[in-house]
PDB file of C-alpha atoms in Angstrom:
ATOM      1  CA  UNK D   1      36.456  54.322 -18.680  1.00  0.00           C
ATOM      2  CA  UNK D   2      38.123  53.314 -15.655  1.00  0.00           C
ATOM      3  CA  UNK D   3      34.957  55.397 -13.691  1.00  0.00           C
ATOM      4  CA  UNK D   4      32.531  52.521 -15.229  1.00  0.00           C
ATOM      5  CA  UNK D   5      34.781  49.421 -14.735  1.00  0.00           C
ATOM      6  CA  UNK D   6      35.200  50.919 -11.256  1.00  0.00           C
ATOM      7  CA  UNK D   7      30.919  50.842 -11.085  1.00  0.00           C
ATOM      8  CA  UNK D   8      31.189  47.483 -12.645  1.00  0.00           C
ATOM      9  CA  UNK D   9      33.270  46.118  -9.979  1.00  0.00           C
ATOM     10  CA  UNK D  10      31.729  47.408  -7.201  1.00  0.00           C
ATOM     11  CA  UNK D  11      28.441  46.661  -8.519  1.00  0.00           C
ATOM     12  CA  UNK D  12      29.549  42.574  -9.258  1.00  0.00           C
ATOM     13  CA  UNK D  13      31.277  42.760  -5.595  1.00  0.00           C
ATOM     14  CA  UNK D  14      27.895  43.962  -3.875  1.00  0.00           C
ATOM     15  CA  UNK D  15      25.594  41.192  -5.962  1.00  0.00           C
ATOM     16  CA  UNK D  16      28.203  38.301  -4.759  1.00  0.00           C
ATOM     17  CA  UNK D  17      28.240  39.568  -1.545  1.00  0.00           C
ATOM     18  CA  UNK D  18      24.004  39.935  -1.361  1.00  0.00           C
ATOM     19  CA  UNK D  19      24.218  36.065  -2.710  1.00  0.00           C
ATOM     20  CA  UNK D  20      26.170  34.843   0.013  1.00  0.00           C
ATOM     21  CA  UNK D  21      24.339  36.833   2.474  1.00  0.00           C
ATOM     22  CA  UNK D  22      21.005  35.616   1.662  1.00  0.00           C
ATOM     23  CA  UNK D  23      21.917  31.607   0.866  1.00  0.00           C
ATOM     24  CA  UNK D  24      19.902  29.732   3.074  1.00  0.00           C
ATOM     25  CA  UNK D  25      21.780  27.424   5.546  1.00  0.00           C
ATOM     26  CA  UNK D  26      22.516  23.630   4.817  1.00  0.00           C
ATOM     27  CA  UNK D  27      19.232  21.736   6.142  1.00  0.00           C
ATOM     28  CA  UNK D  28      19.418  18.483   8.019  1.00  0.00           C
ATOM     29  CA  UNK D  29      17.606  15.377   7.789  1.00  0.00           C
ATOM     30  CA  UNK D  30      16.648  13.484  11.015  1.00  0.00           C
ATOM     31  CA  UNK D  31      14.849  10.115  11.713  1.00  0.00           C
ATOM     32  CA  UNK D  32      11.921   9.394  13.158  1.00  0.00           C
ATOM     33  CA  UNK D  33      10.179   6.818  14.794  1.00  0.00           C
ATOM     34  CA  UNK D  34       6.072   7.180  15.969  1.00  0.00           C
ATOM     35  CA  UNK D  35       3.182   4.926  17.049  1.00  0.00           C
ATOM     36  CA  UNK D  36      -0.088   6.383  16.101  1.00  0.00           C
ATOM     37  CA  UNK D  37      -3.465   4.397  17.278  1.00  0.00           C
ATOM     38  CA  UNK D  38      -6.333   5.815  15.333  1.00  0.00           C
ATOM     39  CA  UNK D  39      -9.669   4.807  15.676  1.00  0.00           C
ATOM     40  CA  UNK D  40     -13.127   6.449  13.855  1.00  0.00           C
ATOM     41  CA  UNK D  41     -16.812   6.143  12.855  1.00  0.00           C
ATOM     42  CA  UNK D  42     -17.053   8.819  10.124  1.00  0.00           C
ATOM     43  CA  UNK D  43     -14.542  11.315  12.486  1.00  0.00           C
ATOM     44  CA  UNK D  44     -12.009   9.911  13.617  1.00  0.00           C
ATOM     45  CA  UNK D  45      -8.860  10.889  16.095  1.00  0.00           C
ATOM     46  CA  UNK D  46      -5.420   9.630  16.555  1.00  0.00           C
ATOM     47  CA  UNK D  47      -2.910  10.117  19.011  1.00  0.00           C
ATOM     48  CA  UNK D  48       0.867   8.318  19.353  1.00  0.00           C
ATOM     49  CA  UNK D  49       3.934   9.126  20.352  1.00  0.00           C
ATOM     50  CA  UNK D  50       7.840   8.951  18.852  1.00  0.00           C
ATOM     51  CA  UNK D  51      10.742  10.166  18.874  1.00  0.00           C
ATOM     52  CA  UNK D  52      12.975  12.211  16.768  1.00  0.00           C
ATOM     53  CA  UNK D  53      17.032  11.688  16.513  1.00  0.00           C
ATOM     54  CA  UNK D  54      18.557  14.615  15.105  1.00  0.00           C
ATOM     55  CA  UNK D  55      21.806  16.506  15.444  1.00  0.00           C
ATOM     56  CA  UNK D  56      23.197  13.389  18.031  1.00  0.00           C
ATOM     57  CA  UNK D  57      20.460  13.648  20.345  1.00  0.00           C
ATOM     58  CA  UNK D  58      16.897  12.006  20.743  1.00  0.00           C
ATOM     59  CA  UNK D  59      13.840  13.909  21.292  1.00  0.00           C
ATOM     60  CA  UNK D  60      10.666  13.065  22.400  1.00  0.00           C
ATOM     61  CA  UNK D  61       7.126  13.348  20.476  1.00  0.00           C
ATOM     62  CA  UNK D  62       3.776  14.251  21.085  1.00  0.00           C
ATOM     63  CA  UNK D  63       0.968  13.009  18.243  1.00  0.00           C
ATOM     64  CA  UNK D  64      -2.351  14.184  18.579  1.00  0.00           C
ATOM     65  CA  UNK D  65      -4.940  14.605  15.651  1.00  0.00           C
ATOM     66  CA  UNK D  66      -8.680  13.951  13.751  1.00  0.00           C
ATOM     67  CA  UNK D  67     -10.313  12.357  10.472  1.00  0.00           C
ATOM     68  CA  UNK D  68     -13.504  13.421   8.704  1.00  0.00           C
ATOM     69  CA  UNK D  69     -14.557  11.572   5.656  1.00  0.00           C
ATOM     70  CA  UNK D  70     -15.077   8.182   5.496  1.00  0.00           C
ATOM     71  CA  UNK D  71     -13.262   6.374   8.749  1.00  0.00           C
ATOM     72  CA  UNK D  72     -14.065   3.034  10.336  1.00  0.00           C
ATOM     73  CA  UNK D  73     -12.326   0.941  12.964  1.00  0.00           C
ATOM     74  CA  UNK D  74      -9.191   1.362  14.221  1.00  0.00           C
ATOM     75  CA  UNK D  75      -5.635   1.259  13.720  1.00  0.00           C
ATOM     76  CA  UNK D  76      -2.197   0.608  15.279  1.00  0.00           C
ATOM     77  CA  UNK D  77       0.851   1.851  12.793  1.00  0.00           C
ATOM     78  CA  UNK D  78       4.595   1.434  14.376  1.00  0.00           C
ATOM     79  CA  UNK D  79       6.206   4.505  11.497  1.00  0.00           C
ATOM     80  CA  UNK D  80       9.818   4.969  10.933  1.00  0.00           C
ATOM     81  CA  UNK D  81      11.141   7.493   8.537  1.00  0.00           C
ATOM     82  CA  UNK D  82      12.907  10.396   7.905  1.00  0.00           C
ATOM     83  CA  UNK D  83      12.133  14.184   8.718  1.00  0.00           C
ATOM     84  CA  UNK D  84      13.698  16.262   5.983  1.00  0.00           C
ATOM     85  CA  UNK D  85      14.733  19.910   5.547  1.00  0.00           C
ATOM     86  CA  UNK D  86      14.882  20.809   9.452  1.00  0.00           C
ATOM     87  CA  UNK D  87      17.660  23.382  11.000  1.00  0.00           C
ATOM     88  CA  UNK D  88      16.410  22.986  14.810  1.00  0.00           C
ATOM     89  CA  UNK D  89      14.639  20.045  16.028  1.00  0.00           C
ATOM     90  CA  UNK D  90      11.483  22.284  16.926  1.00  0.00           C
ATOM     91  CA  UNK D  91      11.214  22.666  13.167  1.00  0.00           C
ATOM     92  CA  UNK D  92       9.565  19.089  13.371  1.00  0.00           C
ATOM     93  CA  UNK D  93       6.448  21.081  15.568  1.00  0.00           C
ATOM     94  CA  UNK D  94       3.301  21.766  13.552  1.00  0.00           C
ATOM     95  CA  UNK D  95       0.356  20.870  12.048  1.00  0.00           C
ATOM     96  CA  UNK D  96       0.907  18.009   8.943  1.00  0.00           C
ATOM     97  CA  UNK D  97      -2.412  17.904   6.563  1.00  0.00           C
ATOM     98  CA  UNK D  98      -2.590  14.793   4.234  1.00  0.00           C
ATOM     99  CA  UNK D  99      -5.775  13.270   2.174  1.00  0.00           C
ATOM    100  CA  UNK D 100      -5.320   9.280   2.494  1.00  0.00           C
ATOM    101  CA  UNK D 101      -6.948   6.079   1.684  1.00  0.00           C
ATOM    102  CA  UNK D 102      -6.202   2.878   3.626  1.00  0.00           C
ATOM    103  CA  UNK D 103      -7.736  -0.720   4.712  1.00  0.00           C
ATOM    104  CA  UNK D 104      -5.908  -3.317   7.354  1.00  0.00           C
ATOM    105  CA  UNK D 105      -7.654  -6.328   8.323  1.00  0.00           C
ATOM    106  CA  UNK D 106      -5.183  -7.711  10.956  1.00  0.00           C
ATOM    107  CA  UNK D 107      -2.583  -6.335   9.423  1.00  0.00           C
ATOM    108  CA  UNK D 108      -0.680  -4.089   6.758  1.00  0.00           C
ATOM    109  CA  UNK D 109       1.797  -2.206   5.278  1.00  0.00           C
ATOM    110  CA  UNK D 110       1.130   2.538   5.062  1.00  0.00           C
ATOM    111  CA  UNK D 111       3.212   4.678   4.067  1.00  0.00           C
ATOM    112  CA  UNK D 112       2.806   8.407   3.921  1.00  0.00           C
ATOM    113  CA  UNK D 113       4.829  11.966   3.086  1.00  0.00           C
ATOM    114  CA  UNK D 114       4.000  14.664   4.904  1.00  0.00           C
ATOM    115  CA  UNK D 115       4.747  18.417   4.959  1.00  0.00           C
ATOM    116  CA  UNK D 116       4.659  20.999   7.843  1.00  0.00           C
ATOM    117  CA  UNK D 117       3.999  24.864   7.229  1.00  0.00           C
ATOM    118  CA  UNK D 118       8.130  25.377   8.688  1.00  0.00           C
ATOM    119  CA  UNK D 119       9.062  23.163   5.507  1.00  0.00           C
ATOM    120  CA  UNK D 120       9.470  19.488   7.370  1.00  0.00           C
ATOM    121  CA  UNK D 121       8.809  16.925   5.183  1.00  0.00           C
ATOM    122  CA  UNK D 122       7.773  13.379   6.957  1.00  0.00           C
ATOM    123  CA  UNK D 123       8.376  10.471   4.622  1.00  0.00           C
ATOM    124  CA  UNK D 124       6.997   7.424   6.727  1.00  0.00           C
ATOM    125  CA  UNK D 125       6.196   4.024   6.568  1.00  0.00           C
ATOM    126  CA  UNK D 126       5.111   1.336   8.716  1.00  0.00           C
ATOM    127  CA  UNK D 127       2.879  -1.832   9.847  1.00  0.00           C
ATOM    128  CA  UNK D 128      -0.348  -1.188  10.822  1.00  0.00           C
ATOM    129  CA  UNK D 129      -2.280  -3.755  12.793  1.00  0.00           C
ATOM    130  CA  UNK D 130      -5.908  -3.544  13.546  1.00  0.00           C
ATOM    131  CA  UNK D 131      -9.245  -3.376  11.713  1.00  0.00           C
ATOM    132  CA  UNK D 132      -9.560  -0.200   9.536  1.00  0.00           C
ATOM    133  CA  UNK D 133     -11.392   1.050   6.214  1.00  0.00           C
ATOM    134  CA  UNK D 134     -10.095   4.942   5.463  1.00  0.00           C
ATOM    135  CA  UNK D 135     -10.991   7.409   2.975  1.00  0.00           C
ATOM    136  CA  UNK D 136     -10.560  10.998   4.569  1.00  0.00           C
ATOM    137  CA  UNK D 137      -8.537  14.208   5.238  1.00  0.00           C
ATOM    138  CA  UNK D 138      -6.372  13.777   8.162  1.00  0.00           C
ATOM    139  CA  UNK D 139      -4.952  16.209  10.360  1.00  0.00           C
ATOM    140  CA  UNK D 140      -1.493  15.425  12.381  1.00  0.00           C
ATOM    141  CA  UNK D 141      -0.434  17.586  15.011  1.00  0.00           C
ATOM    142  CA  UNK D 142       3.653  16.989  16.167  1.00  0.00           C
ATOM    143  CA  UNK D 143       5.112  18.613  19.283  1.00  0.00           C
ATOM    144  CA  UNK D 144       8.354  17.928  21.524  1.00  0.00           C
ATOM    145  CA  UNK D 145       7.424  17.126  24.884  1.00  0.00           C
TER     146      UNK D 145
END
C-alpha cells in the first residue's frame, strides 16, 4: 500500500511540476500607431510607417506590402490600435495576410484585425483619406527599423 501511494505521489508531483514547466509566459499587449499610403490599378502596393510602444519604450516601423484583386486609386489611412499577444517587441515582425473590401471618396473610416505567423494580432482602425474602391487579398509586411 504505502509502495503505490508512494507512486501516486511522485507521479501527481512530476505532472504539477511538467504543468508549471511548460505554461507559457504572460503575453503583453502594445499599441500601435501606422500610416499606410496605398495606391493600385488591379495590383496594388502600400508602404507606411509607425511605431510600436511596448514594454516603456517606442519602436520604430517599417510597412511595406501588395494587393491583387480588384484595387483602384489610392489611399491614405492614419491606424492606431493595439498589437496583442507579443513577449519581445520583434514579435510584431512578419508577414500579416488579410482579404478586405473598402471604398473612400475623400474620406473614411477602416478598420482591420490582423494576425502574424509569431501569434501578433493587429486590431486597427483609422481615417483614410483619398480616392479608393478595394476588393482584394492584401499582404502587410512589419519590420523594426
Amino acid at each position: 500500500m504505502r509502495l503505490i501511494a508512494r507512486r501516486t505521489a511522485l507521479i501527481a508531483l512530476a505532472a504539477l511540476f511538467a504543468v508549471a514547466v511548460t505554461a507559457p509566459a504572460s503575453a503583453a499587449t502594445g499599441t500601435v500607431g501606422i500610416r499606410i499610403v496605398k495606391g493600385g490599378w488591379f495590383f496594388g502596393g502600400q508602404g507606411g510607417r509607425g511605431t510600436l510602444n511596448f514594454g516603456g519604450h517606442t519602436y520604430r516601423l517599417r510597412v511595406g506590402g501588395l494587393s491583387a484583386g480588384l484595387v483602384f486609386g489610392g489611399s491614405v489611412t492614419d491606424f492606431v490600435g493595439t498589437a496583442e499577444y507579443m513577449h519581445h517587441p520583434s514579435d510584431i515582425e512578419g508577414i500579416y495576410t488579410a482579404i478586405g473590401a473598402g471604398a473612400a471618396a475623400a474620406g473614411g473610416v477602416r478598420a482591420i484585425k490582423l494576425r502574424n505567423s509569431n501569434g501578433v494580432v493587429l486590431s486597427l482602425s483609422g481615417a483614410q483619406v483619398g480616392l479608393m474602391l478595394n476588393l482584394d487579398l492584401s499582404g502587410m509586411s512589419i519590420s523594426l527599423r
